[in-house]
PDB file of C-alpha atoms and ligand atoms in Angstrom:
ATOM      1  CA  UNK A   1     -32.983   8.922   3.646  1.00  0.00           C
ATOM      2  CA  UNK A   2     -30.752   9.619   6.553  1.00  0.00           C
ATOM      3  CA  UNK A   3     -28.948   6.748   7.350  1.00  0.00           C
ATOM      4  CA  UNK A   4     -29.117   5.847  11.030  1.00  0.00           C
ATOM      5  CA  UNK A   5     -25.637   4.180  11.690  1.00  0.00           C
ATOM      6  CA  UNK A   6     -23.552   2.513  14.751  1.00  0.00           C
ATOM      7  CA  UNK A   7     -19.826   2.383  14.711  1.00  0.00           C
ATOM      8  CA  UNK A   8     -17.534  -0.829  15.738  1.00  0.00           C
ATOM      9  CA  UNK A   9     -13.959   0.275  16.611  1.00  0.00           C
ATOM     10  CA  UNK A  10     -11.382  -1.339  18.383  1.00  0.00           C
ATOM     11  CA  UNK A  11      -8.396   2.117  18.006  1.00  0.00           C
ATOM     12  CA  UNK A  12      -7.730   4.901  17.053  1.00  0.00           C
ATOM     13  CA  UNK A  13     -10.854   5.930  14.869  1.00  0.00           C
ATOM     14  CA  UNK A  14      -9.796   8.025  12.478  1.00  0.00           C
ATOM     15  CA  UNK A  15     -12.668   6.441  10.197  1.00  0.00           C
ATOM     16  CA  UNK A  16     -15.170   7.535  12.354  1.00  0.00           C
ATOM     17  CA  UNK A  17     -13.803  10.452  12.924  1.00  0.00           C
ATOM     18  CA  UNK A  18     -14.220  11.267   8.955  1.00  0.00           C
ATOM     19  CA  UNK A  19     -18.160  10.193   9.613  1.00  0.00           C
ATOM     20  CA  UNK A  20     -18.556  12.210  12.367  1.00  0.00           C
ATOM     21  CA  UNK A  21     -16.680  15.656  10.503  1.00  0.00           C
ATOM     22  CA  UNK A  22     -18.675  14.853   7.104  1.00  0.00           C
ATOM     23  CA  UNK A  23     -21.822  14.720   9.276  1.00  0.00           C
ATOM     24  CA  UNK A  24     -20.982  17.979  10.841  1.00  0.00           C
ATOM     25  CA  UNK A  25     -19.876  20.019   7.574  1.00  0.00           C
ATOM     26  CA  UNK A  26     -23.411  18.916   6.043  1.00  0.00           C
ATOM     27  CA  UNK A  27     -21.789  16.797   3.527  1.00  0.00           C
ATOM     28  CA  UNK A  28     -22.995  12.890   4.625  1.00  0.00           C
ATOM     29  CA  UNK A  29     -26.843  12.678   5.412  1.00  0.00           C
ATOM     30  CA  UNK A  30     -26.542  10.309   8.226  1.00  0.00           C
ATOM     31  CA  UNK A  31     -26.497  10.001  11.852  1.00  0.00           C
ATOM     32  CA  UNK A  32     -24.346   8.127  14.151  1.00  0.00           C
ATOM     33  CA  UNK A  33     -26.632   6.255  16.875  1.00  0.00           C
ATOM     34  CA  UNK A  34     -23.671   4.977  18.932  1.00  0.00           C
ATOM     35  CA  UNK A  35     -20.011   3.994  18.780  1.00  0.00           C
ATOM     36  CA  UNK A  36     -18.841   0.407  20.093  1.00  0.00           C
ATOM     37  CA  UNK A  37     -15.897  -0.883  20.922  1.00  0.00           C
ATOM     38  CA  UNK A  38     -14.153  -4.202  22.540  1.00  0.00           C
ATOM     39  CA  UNK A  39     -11.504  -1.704  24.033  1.00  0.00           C
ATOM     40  CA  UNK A  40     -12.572   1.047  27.306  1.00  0.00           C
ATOM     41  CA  UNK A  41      -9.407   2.759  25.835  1.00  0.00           C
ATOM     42  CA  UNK A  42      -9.935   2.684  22.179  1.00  0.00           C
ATOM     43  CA  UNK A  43      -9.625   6.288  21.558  1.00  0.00           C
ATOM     44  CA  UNK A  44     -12.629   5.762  19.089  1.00  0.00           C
ATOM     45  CA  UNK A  45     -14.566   5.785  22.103  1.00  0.00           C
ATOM     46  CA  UNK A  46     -13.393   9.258  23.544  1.00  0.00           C
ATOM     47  CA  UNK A  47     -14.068  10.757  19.850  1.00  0.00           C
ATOM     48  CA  UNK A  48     -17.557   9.431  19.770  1.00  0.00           C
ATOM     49  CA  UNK A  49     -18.235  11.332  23.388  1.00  0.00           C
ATOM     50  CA  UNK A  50     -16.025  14.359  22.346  1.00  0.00           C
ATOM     51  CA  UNK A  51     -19.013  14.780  19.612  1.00  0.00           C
ATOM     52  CA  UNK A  52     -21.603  13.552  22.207  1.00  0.00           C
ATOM     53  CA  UNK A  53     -22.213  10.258  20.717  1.00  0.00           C
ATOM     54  CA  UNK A  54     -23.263   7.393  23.170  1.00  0.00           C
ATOM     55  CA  UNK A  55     -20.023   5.343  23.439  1.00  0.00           C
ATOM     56  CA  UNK A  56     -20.229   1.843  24.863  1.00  0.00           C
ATOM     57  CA  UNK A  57     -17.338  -0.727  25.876  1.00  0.00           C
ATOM     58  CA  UNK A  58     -18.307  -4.466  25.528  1.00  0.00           C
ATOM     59  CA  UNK A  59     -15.443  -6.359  26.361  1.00  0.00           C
ATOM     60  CA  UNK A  60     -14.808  -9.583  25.850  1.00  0.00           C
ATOM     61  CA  UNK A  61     -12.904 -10.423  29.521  1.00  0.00           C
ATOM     62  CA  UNK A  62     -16.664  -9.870  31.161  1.00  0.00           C
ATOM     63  CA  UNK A  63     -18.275 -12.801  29.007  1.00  0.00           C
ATOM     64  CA  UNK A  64     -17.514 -16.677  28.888  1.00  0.00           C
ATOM     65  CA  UNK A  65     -16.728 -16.571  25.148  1.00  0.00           C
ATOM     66  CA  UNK A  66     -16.412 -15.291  21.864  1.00  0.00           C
ATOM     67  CA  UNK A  67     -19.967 -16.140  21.041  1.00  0.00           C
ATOM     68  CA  UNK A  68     -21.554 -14.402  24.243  1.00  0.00           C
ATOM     69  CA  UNK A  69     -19.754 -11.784  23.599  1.00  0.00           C
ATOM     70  CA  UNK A  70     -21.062 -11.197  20.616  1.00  0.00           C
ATOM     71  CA  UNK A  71     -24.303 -11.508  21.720  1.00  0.00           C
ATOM     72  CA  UNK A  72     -23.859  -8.625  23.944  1.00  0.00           C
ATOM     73  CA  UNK A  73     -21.931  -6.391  22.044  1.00  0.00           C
ATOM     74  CA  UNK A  74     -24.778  -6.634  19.218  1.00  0.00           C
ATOM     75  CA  UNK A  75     -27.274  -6.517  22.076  1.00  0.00           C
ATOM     76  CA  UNK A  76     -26.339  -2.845  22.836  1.00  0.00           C
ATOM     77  CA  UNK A  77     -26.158  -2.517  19.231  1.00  0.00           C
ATOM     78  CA  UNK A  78     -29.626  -3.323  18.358  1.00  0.00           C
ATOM     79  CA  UNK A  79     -30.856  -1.282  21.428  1.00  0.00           C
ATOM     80  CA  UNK A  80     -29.537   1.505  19.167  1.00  0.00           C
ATOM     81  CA  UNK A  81     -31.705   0.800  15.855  1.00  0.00           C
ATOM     82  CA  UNK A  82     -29.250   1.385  13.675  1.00  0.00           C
ATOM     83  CA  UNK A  83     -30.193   0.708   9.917  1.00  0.00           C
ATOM     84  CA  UNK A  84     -26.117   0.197   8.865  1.00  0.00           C
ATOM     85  CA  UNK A  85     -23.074  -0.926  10.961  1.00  0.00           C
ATOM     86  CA  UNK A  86     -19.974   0.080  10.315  1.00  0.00           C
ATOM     87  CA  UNK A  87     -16.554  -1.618  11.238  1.00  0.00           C
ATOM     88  CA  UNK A  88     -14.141   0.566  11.083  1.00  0.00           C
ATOM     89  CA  UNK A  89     -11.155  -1.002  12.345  1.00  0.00           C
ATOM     90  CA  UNK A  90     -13.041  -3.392  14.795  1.00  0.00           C
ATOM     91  CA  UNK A  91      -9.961  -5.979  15.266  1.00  0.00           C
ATOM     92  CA  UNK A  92     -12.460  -9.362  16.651  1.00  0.00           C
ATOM     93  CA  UNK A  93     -13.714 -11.736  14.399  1.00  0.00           C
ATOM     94  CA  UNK A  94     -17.382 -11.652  14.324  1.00  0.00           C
ATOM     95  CA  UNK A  95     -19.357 -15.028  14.359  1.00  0.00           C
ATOM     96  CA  UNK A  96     -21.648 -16.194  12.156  1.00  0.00           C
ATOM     97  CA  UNK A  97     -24.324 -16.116  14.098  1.00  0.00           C
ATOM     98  CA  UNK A  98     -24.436 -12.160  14.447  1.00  0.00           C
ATOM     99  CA  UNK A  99     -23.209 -11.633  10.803  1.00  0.00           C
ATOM    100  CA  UNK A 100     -26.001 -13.789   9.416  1.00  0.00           C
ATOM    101  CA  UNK A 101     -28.669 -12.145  11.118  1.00  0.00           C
ATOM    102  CA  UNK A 102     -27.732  -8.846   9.916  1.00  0.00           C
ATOM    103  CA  UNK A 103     -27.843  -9.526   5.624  1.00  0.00           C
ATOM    104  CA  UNK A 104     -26.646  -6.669   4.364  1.00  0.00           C
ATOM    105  CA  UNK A 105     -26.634  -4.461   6.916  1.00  0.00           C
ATOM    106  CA  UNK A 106     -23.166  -4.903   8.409  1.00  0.00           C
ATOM    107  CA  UNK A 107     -19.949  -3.236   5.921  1.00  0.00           C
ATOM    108  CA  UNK A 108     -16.192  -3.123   6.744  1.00  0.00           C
ATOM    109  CA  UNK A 109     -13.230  -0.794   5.544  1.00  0.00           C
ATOM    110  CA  UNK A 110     -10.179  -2.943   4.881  1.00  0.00           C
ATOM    111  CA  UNK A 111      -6.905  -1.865   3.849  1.00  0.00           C
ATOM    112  CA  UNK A 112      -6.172  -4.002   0.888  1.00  0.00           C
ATOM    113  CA  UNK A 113      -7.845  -4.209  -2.694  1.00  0.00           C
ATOM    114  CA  UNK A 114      -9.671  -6.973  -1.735  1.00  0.00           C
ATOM    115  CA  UNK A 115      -9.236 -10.385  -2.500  1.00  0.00           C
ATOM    116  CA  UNK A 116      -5.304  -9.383  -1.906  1.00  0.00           C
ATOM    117  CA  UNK A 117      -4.492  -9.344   0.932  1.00  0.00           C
ATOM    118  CA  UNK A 118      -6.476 -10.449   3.477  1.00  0.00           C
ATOM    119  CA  UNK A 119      -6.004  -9.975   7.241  1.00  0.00           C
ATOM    120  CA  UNK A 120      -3.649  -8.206   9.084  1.00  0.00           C
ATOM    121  CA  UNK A 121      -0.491  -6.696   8.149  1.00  0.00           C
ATOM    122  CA  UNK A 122      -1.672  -5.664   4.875  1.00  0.00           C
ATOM    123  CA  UNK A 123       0.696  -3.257   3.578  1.00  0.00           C
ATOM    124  CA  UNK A 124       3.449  -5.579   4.536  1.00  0.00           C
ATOM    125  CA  UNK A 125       1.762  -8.416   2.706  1.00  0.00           C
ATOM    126  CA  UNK A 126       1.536  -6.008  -0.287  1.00  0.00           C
ATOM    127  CA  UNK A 127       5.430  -4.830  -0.006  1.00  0.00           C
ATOM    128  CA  UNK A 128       6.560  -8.546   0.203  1.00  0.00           C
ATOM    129  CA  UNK A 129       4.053  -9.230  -2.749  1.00  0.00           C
ATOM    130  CA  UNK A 130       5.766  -6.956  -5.141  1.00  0.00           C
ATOM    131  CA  UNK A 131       2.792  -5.314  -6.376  1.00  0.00           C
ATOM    132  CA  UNK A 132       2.118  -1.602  -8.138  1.00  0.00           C
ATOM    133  CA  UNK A 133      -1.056  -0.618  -6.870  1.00  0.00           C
ATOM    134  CA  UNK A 134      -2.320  -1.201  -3.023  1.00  0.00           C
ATOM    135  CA  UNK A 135      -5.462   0.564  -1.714  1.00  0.00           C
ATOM    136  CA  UNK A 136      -8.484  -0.310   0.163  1.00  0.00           C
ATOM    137  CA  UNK A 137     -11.742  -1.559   0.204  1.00  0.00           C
ATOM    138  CA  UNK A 138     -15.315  -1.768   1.611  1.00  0.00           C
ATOM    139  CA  UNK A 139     -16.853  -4.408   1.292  1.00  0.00           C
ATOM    140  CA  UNK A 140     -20.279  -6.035   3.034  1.00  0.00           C
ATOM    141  CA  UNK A 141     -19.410  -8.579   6.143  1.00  0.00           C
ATOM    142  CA  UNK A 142     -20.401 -11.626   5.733  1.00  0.00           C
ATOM    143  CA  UNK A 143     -18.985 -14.767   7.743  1.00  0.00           C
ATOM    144  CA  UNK A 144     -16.387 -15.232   5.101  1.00  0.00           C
ATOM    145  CA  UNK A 145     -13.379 -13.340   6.903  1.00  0.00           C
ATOM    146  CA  UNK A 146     -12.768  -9.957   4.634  1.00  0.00           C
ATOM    147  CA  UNK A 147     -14.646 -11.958   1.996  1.00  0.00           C
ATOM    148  CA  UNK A 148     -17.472 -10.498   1.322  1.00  0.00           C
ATOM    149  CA  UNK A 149     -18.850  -8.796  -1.342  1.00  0.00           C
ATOM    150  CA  UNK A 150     -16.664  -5.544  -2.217  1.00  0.00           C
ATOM    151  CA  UNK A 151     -18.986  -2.482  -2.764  1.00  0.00           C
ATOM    152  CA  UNK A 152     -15.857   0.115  -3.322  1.00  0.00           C
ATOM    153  CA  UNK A 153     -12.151   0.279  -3.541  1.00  0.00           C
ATOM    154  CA  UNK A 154      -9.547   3.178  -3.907  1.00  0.00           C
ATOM    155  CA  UNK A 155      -6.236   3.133  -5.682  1.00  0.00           C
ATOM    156  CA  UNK A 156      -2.625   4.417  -4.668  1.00  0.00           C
ATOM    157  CA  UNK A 157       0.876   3.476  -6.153  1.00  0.00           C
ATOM    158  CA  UNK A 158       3.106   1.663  -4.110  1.00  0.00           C
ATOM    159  CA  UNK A 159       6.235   4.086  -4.471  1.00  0.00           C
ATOM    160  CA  UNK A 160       9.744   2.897  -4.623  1.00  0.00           C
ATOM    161  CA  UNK A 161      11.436   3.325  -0.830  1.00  0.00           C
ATOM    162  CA  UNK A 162       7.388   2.633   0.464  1.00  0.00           C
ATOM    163  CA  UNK A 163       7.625   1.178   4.146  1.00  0.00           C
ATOM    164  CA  UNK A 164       4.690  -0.230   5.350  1.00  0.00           C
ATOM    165  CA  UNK A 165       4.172   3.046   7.619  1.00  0.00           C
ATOM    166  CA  UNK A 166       4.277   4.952   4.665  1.00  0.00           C
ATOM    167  CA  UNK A 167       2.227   3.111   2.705  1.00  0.00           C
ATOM    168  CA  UNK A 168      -0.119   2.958   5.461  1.00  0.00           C
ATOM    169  CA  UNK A 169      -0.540   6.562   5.547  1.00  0.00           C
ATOM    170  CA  UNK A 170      -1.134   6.608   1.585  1.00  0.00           C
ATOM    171  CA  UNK A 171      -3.721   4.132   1.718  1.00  0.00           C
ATOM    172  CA  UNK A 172      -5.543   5.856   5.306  1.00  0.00           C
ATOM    173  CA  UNK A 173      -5.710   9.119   3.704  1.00  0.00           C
ATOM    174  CA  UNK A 174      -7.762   7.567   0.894  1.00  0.00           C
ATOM    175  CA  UNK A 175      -9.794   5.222   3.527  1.00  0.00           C
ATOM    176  CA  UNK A 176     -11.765   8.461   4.889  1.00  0.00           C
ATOM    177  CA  UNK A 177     -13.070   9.534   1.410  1.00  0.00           C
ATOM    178  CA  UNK A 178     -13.944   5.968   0.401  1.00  0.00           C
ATOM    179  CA  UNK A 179     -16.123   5.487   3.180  1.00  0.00           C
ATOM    180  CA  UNK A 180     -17.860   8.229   3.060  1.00  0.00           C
ATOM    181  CA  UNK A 181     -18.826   8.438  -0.289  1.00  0.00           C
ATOM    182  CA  UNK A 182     -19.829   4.660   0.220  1.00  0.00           C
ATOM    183  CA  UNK A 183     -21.908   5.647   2.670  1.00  0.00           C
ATOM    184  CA  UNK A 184     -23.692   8.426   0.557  1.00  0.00           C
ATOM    185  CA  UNK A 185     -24.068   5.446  -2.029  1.00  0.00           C
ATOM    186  CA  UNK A 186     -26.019   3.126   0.699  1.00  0.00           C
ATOM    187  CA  UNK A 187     -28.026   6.268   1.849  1.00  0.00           C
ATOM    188  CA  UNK A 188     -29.013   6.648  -1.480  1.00  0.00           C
ATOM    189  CA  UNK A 189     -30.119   2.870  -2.239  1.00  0.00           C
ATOM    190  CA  UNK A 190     -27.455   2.943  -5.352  1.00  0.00           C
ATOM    191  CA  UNK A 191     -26.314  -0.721  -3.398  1.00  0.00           C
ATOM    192  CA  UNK A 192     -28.068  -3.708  -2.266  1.00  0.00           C
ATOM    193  CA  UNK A 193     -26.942  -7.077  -0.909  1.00  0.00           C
ATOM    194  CA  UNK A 194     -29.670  -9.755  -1.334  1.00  0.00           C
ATOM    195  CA  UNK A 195     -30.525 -13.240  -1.877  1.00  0.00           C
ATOM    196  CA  UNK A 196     -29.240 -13.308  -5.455  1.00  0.00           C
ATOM    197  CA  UNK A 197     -25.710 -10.908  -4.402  1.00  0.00           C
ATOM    198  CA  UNK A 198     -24.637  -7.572  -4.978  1.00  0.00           C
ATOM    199  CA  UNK A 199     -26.906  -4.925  -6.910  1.00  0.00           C
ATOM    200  CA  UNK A 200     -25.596  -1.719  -7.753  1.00  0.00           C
ATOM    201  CA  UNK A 201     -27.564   0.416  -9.699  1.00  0.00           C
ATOM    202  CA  UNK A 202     -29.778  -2.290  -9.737  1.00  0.00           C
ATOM    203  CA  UNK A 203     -26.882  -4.539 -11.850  1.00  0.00           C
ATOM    204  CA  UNK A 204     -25.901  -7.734 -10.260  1.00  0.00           C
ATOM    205  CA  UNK A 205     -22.605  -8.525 -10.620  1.00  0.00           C
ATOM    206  CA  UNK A 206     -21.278  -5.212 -10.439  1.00  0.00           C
ATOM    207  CA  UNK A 207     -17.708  -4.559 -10.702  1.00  0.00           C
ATOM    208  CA  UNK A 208     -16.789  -2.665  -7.102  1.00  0.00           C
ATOM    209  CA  UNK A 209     -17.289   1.679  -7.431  1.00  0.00           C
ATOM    210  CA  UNK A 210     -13.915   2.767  -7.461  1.00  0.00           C
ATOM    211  CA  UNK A 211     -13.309   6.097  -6.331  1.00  0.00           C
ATOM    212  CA  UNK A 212     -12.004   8.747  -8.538  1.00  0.00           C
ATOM    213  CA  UNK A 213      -9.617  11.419  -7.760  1.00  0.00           C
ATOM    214  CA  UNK A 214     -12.171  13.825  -6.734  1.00  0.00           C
ATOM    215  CA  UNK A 215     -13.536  12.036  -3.937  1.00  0.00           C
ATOM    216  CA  UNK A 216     -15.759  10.848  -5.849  1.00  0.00           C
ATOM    217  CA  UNK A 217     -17.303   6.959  -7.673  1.00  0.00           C
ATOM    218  CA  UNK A 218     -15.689   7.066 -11.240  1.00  0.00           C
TER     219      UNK A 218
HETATM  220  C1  GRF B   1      -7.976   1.137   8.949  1.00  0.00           C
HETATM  221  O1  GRF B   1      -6.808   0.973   8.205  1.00  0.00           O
HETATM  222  C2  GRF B   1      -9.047   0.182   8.483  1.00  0.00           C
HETATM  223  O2  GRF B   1      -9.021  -0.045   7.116  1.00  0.00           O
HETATM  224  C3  GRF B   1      -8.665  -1.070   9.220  1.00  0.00           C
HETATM  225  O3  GRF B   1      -8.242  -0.636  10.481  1.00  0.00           O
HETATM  226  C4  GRF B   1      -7.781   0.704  10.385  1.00  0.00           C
HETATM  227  C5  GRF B   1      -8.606   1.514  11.325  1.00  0.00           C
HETATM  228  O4  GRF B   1      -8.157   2.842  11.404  1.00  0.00           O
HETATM  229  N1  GRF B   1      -9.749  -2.007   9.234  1.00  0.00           N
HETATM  230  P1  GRF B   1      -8.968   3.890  12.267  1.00  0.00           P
HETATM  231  O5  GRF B   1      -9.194   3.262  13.645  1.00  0.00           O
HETATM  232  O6  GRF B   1     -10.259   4.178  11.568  1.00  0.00           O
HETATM  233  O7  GRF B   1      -8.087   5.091  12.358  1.00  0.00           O
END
């Protein structure tokens, strides 16, 4: 099916900008219904009109607080049908509220091989860890901050001499593919989130897809 799906970005987009070129070159049967942001000057925004997406700011200075302005940030949402969204570097917590009435429906790209490293500064936190192998990971949101169920990771050393810029831009460049070919996977029902957890391929329980160095789920 073509998968019908809104954007939440806070930055730069380079995430989205991977949906939107996949869309384009024929390789990702999806849509994009609308981009939205808590930033007027994320430059997400300005890529999502560059491609003549609808691009809406919601920002959280215009409502009394956190919880009404989720309420109207998933209000323009909704108004856009979307059957999947997407954060892709959306930087607000998301109450429960929202995330509850969306089972399933909602995923987010984080840049750590989840359950490491949680929150921000993740490539610092995996420097000042010690460890050998960083990556990311998409997982779907639930009200568990960056604790819900991971779909898909990806892989990459941590080199010696890494900073966390550099390791950054190891991990980002694997980020793109990732969440794309997660995205194929949803389109093509391969995973669920129900009552009873995580299905993929219909196997509860699943270990997370990891992708391979074609692009590729192993
Ligand atoms: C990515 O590293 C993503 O994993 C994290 O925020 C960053 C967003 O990058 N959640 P971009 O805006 O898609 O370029």
């Amino acid at each position: 099916m073509t998968l019908r799906i809104a954007v939440l970005a806070s930055g730069r987009g380079s995430n989205l900008q991977a949906i939107i070129d996949a869309i384009a070159a024929g390789t990702l049967d999806a849509t994009l219904a609308g981009v939205y942001s808590d930033r007027r000057d994320a430059f997400a925004l300005q890529r999502a009109r560059d491609a003549g997406i609808p691009a809406h700011a919601v920002r959280p200075r215009d409502h009394a607080d956190r919880a009404a302005h989720d309420a109207a940030l998933f209000a323009a949402v909704d108004a856009c049908v979307p059957d999947l969204i997407v954060c892709a570097g959306y930087m607000r917590l998301i109450g429960a509220p929202e995330v509850d009435a969306r089972p399933g429906r909602m995923i987010n790209i984080h840049p750590s091989l989840l359950p490491a490293f949680k929150g921000l500064h993740t490539h610092q936190q995996a420097l000042d860890a010690g460890v050998a192998e960083h990556g990311a990971s998409v997982h779907f949101v639930t009200a568990d901050l960056d604790g819900g169920p991971v779909i898909a990771q990806a892989k990459v050393p941590v080199l010696p001499g890494d900073t966390a810029d550099t390791l950054a831009a190891r991990v980002l460049a694997r980020e793109h593919p990732l969440l794309l070919e997660t995205l194929r996977a949803l389109a093509a029902g391969r995973v669920r989130l129900d009552e009873e957890g995580l299905h993929i391929d219909g196997q509860a329980g699943a270990l997370p897809l990891q992708l391979g160095a074609n692009n590729r789920f192993a």
